[in-house]
PDB file of C-alpha atoms in Angstrom:
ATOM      1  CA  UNK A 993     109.492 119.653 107.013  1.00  0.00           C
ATOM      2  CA  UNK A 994     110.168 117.196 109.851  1.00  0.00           C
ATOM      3  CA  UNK A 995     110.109 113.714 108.785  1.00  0.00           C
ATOM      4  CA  UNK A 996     108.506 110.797 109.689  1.00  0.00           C
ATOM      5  CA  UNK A 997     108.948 106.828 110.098  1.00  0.00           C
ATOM      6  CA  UNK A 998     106.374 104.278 109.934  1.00  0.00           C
ATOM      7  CA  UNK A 999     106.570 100.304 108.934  1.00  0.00           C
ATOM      8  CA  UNK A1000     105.839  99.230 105.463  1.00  0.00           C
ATOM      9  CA  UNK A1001     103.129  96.822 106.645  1.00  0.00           C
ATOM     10  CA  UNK A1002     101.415  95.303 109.476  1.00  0.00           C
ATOM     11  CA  UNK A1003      99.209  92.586 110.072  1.00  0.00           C
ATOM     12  CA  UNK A1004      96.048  92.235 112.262  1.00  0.00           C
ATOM     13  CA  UNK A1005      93.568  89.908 113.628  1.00  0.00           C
ATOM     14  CA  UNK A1006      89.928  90.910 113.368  1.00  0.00           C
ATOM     15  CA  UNK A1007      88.535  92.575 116.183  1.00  0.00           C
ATOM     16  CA  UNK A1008      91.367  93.025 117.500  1.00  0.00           C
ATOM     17  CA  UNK A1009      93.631  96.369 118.754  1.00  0.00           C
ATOM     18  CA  UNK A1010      96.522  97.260 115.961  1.00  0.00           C
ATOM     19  CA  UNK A1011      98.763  99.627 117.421  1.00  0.00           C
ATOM     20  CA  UNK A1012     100.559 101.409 114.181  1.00  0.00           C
ATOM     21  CA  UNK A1013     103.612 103.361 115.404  1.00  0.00           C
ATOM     22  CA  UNK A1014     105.302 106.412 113.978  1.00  0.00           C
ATOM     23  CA  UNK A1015     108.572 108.082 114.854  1.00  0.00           C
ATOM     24  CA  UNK A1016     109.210 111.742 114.737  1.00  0.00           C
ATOM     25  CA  UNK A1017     112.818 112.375 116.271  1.00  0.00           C
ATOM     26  CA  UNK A1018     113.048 115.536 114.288  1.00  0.00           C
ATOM     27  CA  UNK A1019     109.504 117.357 115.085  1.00  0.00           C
ATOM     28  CA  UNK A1020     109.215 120.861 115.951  1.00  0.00           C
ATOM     29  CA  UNK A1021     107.311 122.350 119.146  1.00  0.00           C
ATOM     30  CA  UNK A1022     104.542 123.611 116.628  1.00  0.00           C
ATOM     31  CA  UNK A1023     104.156 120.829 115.124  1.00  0.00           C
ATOM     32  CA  UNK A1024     100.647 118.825 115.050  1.00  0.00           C
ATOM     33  CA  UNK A1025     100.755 114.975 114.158  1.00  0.00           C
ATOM     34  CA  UNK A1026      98.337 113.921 111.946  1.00  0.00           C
ATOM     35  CA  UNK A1027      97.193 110.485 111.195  1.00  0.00           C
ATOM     36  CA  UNK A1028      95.478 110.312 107.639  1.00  0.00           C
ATOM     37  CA  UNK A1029      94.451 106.761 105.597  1.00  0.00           C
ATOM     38  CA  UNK A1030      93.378 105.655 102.450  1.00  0.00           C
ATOM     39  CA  UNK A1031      91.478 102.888 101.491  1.00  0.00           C
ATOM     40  CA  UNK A1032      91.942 101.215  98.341  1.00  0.00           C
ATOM     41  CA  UNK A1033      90.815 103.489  95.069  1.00  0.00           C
ATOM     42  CA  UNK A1034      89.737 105.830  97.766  1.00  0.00           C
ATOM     43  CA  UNK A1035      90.892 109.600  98.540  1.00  0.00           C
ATOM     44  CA  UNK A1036      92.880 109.950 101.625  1.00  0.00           C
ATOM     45  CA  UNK A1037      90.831 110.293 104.738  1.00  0.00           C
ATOM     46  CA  UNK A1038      91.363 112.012 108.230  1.00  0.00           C
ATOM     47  CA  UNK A1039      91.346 110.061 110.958  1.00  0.00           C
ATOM     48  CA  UNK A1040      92.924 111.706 114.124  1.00  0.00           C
ATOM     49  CA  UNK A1041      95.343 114.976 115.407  1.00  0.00           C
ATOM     50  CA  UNK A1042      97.192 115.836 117.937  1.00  0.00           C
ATOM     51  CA  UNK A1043      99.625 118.081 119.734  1.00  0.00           C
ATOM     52  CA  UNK A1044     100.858 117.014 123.066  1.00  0.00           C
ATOM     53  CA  UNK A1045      97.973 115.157 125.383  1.00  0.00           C
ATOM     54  CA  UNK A1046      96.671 111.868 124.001  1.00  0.00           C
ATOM     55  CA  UNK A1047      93.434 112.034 121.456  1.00  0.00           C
ATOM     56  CA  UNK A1048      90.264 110.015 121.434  1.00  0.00           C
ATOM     57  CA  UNK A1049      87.263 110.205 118.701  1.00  0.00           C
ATOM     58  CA  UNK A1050      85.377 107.717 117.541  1.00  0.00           C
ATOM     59  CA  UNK A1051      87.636 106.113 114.815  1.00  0.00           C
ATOM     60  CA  UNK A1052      90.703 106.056 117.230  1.00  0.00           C
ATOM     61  CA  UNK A1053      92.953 107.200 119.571  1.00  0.00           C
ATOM     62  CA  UNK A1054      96.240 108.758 119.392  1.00  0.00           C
ATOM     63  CA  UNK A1055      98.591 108.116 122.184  1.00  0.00           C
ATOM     64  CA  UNK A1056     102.213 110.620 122.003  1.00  0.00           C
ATOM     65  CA  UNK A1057     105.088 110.266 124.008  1.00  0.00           C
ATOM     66  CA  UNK A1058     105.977 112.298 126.266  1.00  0.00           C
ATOM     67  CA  UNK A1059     109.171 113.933 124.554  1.00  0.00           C
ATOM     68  CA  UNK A1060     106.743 114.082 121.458  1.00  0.00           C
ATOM     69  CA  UNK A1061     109.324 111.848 119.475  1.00  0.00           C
ATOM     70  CA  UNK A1062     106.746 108.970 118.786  1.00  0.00           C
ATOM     71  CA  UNK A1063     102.980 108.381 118.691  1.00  0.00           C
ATOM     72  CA  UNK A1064     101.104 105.376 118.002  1.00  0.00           C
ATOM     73  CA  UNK A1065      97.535 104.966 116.323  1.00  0.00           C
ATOM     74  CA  UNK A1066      95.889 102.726 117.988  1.00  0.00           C
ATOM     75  CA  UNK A1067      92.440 101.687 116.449  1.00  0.00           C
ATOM     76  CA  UNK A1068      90.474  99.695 119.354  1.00  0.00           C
ATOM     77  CA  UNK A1069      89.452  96.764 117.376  1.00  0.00           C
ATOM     78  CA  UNK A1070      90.161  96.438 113.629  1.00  0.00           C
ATOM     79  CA  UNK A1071      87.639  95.368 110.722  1.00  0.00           C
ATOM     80  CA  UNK A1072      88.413  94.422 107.460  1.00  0.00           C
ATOM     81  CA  UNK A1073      86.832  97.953 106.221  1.00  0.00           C
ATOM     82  CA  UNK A1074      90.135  99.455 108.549  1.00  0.00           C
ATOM     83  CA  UNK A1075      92.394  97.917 105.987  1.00  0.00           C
ATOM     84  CA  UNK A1076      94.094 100.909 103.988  1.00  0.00           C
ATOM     85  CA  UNK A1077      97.347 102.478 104.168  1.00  0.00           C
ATOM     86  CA  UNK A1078      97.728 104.729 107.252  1.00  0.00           C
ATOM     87  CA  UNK A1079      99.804 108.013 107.095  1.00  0.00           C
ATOM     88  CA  UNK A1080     101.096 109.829 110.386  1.00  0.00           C
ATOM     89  CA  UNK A1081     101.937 113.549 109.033  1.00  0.00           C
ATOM     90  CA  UNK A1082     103.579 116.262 110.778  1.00  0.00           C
ATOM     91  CA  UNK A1083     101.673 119.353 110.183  1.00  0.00           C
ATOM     92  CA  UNK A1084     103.544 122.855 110.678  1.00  0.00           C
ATOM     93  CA  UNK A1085     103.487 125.937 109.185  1.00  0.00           C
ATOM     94  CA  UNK A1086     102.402 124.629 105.729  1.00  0.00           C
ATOM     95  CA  UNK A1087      99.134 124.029 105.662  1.00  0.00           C
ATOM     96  CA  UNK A1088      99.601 121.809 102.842  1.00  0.00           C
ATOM     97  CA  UNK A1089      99.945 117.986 103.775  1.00  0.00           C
ATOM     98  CA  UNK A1090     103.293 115.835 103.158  1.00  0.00           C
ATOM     99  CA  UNK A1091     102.373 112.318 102.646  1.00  0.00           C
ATOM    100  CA  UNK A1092     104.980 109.591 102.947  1.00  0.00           C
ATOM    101  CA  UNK A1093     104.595 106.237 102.036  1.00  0.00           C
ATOM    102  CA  UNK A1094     102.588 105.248 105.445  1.00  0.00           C
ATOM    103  CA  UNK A1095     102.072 101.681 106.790  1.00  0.00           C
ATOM    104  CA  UNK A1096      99.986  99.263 105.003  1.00  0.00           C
ATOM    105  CA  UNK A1097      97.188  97.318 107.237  1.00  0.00           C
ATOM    106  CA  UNK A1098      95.992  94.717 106.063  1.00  0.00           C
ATOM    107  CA  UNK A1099      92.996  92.668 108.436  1.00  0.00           C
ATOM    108  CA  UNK A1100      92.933  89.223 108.492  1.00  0.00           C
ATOM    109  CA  UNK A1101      89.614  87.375 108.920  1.00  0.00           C
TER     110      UNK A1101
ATOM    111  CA  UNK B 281      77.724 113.867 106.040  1.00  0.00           C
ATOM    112  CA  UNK B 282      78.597 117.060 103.637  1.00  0.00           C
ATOM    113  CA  UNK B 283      81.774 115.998 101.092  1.00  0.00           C
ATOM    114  CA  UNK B 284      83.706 116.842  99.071  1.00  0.00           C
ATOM    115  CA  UNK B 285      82.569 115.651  95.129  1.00  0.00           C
ATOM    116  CA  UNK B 286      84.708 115.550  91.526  1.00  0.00           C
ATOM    117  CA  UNK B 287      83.972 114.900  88.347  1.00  0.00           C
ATOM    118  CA  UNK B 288      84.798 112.524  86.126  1.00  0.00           C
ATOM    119  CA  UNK B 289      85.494 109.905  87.532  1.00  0.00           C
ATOM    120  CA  UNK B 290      87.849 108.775  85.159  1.00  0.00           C
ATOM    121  CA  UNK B 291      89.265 111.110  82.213  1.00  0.00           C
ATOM    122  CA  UNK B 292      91.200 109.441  78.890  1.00  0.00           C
ATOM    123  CA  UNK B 293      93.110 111.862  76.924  1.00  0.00           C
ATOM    124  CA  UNK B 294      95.328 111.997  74.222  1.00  0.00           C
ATOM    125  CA  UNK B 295      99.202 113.635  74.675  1.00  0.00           C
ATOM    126  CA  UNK B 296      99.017 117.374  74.157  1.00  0.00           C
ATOM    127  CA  UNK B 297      95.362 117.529  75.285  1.00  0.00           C
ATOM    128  CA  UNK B 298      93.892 120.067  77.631  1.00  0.00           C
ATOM    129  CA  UNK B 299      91.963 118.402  80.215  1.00  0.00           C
ATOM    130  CA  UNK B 300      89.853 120.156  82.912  1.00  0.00           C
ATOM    131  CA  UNK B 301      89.243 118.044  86.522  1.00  0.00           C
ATOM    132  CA  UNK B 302      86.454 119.588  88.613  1.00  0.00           C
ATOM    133  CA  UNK B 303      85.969 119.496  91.917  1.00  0.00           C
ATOM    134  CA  UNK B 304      82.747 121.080  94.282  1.00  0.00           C
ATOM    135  CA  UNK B 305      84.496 121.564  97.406  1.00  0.00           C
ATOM    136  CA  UNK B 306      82.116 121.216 100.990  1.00  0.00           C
ATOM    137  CA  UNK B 307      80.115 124.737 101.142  1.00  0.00           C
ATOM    138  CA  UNK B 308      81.257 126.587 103.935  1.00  0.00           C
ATOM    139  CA  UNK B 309      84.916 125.456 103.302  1.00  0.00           C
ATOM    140  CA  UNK B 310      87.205 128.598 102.323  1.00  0.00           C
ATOM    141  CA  UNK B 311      90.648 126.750 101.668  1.00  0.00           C
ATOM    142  CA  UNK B 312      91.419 123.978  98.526  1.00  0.00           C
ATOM    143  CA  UNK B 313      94.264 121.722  97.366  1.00  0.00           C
ATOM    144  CA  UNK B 314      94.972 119.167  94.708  1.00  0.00           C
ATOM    145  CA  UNK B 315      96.728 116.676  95.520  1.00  0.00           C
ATOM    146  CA  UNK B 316      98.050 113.967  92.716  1.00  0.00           C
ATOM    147  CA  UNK B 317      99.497 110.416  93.472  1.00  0.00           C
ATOM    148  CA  UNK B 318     100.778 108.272  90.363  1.00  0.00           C
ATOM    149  CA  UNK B 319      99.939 104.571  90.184  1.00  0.00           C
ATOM    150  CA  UNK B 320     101.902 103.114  93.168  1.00  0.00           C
ATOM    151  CA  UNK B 321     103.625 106.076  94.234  1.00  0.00           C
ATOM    152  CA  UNK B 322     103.129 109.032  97.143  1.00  0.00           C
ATOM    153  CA  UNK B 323     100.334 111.504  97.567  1.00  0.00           C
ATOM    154  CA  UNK B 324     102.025 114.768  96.320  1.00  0.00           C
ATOM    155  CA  UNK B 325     100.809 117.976  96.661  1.00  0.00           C
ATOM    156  CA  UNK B 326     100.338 120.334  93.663  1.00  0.00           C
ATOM    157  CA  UNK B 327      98.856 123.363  94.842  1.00  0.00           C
ATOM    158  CA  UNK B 328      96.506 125.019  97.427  1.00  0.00           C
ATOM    159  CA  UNK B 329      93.970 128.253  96.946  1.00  0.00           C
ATOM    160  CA  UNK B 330      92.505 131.028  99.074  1.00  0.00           C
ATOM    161  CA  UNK B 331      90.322 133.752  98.696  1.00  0.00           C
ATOM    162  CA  UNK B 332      90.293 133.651  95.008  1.00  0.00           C
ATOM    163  CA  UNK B 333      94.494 132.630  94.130  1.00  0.00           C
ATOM    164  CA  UNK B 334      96.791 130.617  95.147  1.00  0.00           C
ATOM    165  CA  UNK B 335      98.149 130.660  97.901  1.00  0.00           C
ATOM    166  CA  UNK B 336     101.089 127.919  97.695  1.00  0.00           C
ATOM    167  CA  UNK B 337     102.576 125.777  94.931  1.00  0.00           C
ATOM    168  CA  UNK B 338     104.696 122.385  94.237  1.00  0.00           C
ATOM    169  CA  UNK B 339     107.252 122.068  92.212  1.00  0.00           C
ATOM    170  CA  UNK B 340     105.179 120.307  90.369  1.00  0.00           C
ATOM    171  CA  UNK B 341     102.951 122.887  89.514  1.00  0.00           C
ATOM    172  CA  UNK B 342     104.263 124.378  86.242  1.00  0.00           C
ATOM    173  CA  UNK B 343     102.790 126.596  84.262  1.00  0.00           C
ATOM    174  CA  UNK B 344     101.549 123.512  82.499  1.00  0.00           C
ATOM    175  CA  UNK B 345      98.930 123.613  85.427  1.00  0.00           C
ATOM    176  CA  UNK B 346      96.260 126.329  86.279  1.00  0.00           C
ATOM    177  CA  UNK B 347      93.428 126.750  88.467  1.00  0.00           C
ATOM    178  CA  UNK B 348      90.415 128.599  89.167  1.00  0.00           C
ATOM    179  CA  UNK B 349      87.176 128.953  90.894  1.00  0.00           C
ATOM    180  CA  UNK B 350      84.908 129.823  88.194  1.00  0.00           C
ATOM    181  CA  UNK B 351      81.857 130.170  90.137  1.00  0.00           C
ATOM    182  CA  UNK B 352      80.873 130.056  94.388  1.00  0.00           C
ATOM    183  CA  UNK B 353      81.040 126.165  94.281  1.00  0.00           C
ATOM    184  CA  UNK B 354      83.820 124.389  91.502  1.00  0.00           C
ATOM    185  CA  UNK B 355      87.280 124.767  91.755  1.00  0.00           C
ATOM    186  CA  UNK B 356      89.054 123.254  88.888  1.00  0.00           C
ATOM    187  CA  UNK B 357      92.438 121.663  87.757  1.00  0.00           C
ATOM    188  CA  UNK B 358      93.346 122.729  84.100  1.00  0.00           C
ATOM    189  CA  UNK B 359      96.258 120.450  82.596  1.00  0.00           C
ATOM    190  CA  UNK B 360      97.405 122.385  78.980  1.00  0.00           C
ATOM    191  CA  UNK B 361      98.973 120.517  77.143  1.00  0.00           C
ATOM    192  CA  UNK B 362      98.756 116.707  79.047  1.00  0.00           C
ATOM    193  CA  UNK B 363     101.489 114.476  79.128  1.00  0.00           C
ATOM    194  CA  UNK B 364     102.378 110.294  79.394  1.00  0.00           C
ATOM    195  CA  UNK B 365     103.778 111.869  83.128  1.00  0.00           C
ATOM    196  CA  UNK B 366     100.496 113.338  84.056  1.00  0.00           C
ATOM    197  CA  UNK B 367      98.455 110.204  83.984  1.00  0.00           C
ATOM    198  CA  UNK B 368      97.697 109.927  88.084  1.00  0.00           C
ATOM    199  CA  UNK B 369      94.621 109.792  90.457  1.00  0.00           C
ATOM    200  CA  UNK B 370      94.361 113.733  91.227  1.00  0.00           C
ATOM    201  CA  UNK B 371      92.451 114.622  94.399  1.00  0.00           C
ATOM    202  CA  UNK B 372      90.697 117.664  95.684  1.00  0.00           C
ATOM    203  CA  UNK B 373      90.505 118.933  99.315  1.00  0.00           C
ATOM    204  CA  UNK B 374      89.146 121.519 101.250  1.00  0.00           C
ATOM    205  CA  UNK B 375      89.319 123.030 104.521  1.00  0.00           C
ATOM    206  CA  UNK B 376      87.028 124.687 107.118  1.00  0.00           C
ATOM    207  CA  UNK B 377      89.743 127.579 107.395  1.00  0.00           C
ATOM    208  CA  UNK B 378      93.279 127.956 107.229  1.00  0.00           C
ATOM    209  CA  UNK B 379      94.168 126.092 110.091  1.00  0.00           C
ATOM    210  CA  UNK B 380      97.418 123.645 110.186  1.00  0.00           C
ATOM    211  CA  UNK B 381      94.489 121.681 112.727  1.00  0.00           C
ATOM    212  CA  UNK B 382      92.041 121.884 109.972  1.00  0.00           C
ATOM    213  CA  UNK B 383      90.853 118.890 108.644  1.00  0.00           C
ATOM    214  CA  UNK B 384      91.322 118.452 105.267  1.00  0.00           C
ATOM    215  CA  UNK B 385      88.659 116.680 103.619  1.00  0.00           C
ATOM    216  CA  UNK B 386      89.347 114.623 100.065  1.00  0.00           C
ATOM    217  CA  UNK B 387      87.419 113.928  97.032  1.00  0.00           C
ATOM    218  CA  UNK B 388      87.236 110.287  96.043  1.00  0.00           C
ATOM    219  CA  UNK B 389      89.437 111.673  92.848  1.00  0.00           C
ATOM    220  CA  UNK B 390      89.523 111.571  88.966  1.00  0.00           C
ATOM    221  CA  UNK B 391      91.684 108.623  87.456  1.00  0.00           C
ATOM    222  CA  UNK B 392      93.242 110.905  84.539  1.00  0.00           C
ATOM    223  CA  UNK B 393      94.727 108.543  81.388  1.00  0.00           C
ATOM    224  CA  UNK B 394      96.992 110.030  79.235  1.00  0.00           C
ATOM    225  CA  UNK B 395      97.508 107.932  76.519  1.00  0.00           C
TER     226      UNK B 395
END
């Protein structure tokens, strides 16, 4: 399975944009990137997909490069209930998801 | 919102236990998973089920492990003969279909103790 990068941790303002990147130098043409988090003593829970155009819903957006090497999260302006651990997962053949360690958010007040 | 639901919430056994984690996935969803993630550590995957067996397995997933859909809405994780190792937050999931799009949807999990 390709792999992916993210930061340990990042930091954020509330109500304010946090842009949480994730490198992907090895993904595959099928591949769909996923971005999953978990709150604290919470299941993991979907947030966003995509394949090649950049992705909107209400939760987020997901904006890929153009090569498909990166992608960014970028959630529009964070709350303190947006603090969790945020996953980008590459999703290919296996239906089955690989979770890494992700990037920890934490909102400040 | 429908979701996903499992029971208990948290589960204390003793070493060489059985132990049986339920899970009723969403109603219309045809694919599951558990997933496990020990205190601190990654979400791993164990194993995922279709149409009555499964369809893919971890490493993981010894023979320690079996599951089952007894009925049209539980879908259970069966742990033998527990271990100290086994002690973990295990998660249930379901899908729509069988999509690599599909979004999986997660239980808020079972806390299992193995003491």
């Amino acid at each position: 399975d390709a792999k992916t990068t993210q930061p340990n941790s990042m930091e954020s303002n509330e109500e304010e944009p946090v842009h949480l990147p994730c490198n992907h130098s090895t993904i595959s043409g099928t591949d769909y990137i996923h971005w999953y988090r978990q709150l604290p003593s919470q299941g993991p829970e979907y947030v966003i997909h995509g394949l090649t155009s950049n992705v909107n819903n209400r939760m987020a957006s997901l904006a890929i490069a153009e090569d498909r090497k990166s992608s960014t999260l970028i959630l529009h302006r964070a709350t303190l209930r947006d603090a969790a651990v945020y996953y980008c997962i590459l999703a290919g053949s296996a239906r089955q998801l690989t979770f890494g360690s992700g990037t920890q958010l934490t909102v400040l007040p | 919102e429908p979701e996903v639901t499992q029971t208990p919430s948290h589960q204390v056994t003793q070493m060489g236990q059985e132990v049986i984690l339920r899970c009723v996935p969403i109603s219309n969803h045809l694919y599951f998973y558990w997933y496990r993630q020990i205190l601190g550590q990654k979400v791993e995957f164990l194993v995922s089920f279709y149409n009555n067996e499964i369809s893919e397995k971890s490493e993981i997933f010894d023979d320690q492990f079996s599951v089952e859909r007894p009925d049209g809405s539980n879908f259970t994780l069966k742990i033998r003969s527990t271990k100290l190792e086994d002690s973990a937050m295990y998660f249930c999931a379901s899908t729509e279909l069988a999509l690599t799009t599909d979004t999986q949807y997660f239980g808020p999990g079972t806390r299992l103790t193995v003491l």
